Every structure is written in C-alpha cells, then in structure tokens.
Amino acid sequence: MTLAELDSQQAASLAEVTAAADAAALEQVRIKYLGRNGLLPAIIKQMKEVPAADRPEFGKRVQAWRAALESALAERVADAATGKKERAAFDCTLPGRWFAPGAKHPVSRVIEETAAIFGRLGFTVADGPDIETRFNNFTALNTPAHHPSMDASDTFWLTDDRLLRTQTSPVQIRVMTSHTPPVRIITPGRTYRRDTTDATHSANFHQIEGLYVDTKPVSLADLKSTLAYYAREMMGAEAGVRFRPHFFPFTEPSVEVDFSCHVCGGKGCRVCKMSGWIEIAGAGMVDPRVYEHVNQARGDHAYDPATVYGYAFGFGVERIAMVKYGIPDIRWLYENDVRFLSQLA
Ligand code: DAH
C-alpha cells in the first residue's frame, strides 16, 4: 500500500464514522477497521512490504490514522448515547416556516356583506341545492321547455329532469312552496352555465337572488328603493341606481339594474365603458304565472295572484366583487393565488 492509498483509506474510514446512523453502525465501522481482523491490523502486518525508505513515515501515518479513527468513533458513540446529534441537527437560528396567510375571499366577502345589508332590511338567507329539478329551475319560473331563453342556459343536465342550476332563481320556488307569504329572502349560491371561460365568463359562478312577496301592495318603487339602499351600502354613499326595461320570463315588468360607476362617479371611464353605469342585476315584479306554478306545487292557493304582490332580483356575485375591488379578470377569483387573495387582508 502506498502513502497516497493510506491517506485515502483514512479519509474513507472517517467518512464512514460520520455517516453511521446509530451505535450499531458505529460498531460495524470499528470492527471493519480496528477489529482483530480489521484493516489497520492487516496493514501493520504488511509493513515489511513497504519500501524501507517509506517505512518510518508509513508507520507514523498508520498510528495517526488509528488515533483519529478511535477518537472520532469515541465522540460519535458518546453522542449517540446522549442524543446530542438530534439536538445538534435542530438549528434554532434558521428562519421559521413561512405561513402564507390569505384573506377572506372576495366572493365570500360580497356574499357576507350583502347578507348583512339585506339583513338590516328584514331579509333572511335561504339556501337551495346546486342540483335542481327542471320544474324549479325552468318550468315554475315560467320558462317552458320550448322557450328560447333556455338556449342560453341549456346546460349541464344530469338526467332528463335534473341539472346543475343555471341561476339561483329556483330557490324562489322552493321558498314559496314551503312558506306562506310574507317571504323576504336572499339566497346566495353557485350557478352553472355552458359558458366558455374568459376574462368575464366562467362556467361556474355565484349569484345572489332576492325575493319579497307580501299580502299588501309591493311595487317597483319599493324594489328601486331597496336596491338603491343596497347600492349605497355596498358601493358608497354616492352610488345611484337606474332601471332599464328588459325581459325575464319570471318577472313582469322586468328591468336590468345598473349602479352608477363608483370609479368615475358617473362621468365615464374605462371601468364603466364610458357610460357612467355598470350593469349589476336583473329584477322585476314576480310574474303571476310563477305564483300559479307555486300554488300547483303547494296544492293550495296561498299565492293568489290577485292578492299577493312581490318583487325579485338576481345579482352576479363575481360582477360585484370585480367592480367593487377593481378586479379585471374573473379567473383571478378561482386561482387561489395568495399574492392576489392576501391583498384584501
Ligand atoms: N336569474 C336571472 C339570470 O340569471 C337574474 C334575475 C333576473 C333574477 C330577474 C331575478 C329576476 O330574480 O327577477 O340572469
């Protein structure tokens, strides 16, 4: 064995001491090098084959190796007995694990704020399932199978009779079927449409439906004042509303509801496409045909179109969140990116 080989063997033996996982492994290393049939005794036995000139240096290095190996082994064995290695592995100066905090999601925020605002007006929150019947989602809302408005929302059917609801309006039917007037509810929830995703569309989004039906006169003026109150509470004291005539199968008359643009105050800007107004909701007075379908489902006449009055409305939650918080792309709401979500903290 040459001096160079001796050095590399020494380095290897010390590395094995360092790598040994426990006391048993350290003992294996000791036996391999220092045991009676170990490598060091074998090398010493072969000393006579080392050239005479190298022999004194060779002998010195073998002794040094033995000393280094013995002390390394002794240190590691003592550590293993006291558990020092585990403690040494815990470095309390390392930075802690960063817990990336988000914040309440803008969609949840709009839903909760809306529920609080309408709560002050006496509305309670009702709930309905994502999987609806054809009757609740369409027929009772005065949208028969052949109706053209079904095309736009003819969507995720699960069976001939069941589908992922295209709107939260079917909860109107559920509430009226199970409660006599007066009813005053809002109902937030998920809705589904066969939409191609882009900056303003998603096949899965949220709506908040509202319904007020009473046995005393309720008018379009009541609807307007209620929505004006909501606009001010949600968007700020300066917010105004306007109604534009529209058509929905389940309201008559029907309107589309715009909020004045909170960014430019109505002067016209990029957010409101220079119009000063932002489309926010559909609404109207509940169509008598809807009451008739409800009565049919109830088997009584609790919603007599001659004596009950009511209005309904439906908001897009994402739309309000995007307008209120200045979010340019609906997809940001679904990506769960904390860089986005933490901004509302
Ligand atoms: N369901 C309608 C939609 O998804 C929105 C709507 C319009 C709801 C008028 C209403 C209403 O309650 O009265 O487009």
Short mmCIF file of C-alpha atoms in Angstrom, two decimals, residues 2 28 65 67 93 102 109 119-121 131 145 164 166 234 239 243 250 260 270 297 306-307 310 312:
data_model
loop_
_atom_site.label_atom_id
_atom_site.label_comp_id
_atom_site.label_asym_id
_atom_site.label_seq_id
_atom_site.Cartn_x
_atom_site.Cartn_y
_atom_site.Cartn_z
CA THR A 2 1.34 3.42 -0.90
CA GLN A 28 -19.56 -2.13 12.43
CA TRP A 65 -4.95 7.21 11.41
CA ALA A 67 -5.71 7.76 16.76
CA THR A 93 -31.15 30.26 14.22
CA GLY A 102 -54.60 34.75 2.61
CA ARG A 109 -66.91 38.93 1.28
CA GLY A 119 -80.47 41.60 6.96
CA ARG A 120 -80.93 45.18 8.14
CA LEU A 121 -83.98 45.36 5.86
CA ILE A 131 -78.65 20.12 -8.42
CA ALA A 145 -89.21 23.50 -22.49
CA LEU A 164 -76.84 21.94 -12.26
CA THR A 166 -78.32 27.85 -14.16
CA MET A 234 -72.15 48.31 -0.89
CA ALA A 239 -73.90 55.34 -5.53
CA PHE A 243 -83.61 50.66 -14.16
CA PHE A 250 -90.48 35.15 -14.39
CA SER A 260 -73.63 54.38 -11.10
CA ARG A 270 -62.71 52.56 -18.63
CA ALA A 297 -96.72 22.64 -6.34
CA ALA A 306 -104.95 38.73 -7.21
CA THR A 307 -103.89 39.37 -3.62
CA GLY A 310 -93.80 40.76 -4.90
CA ALA A 312 -87.43 39.59 -7.22
#
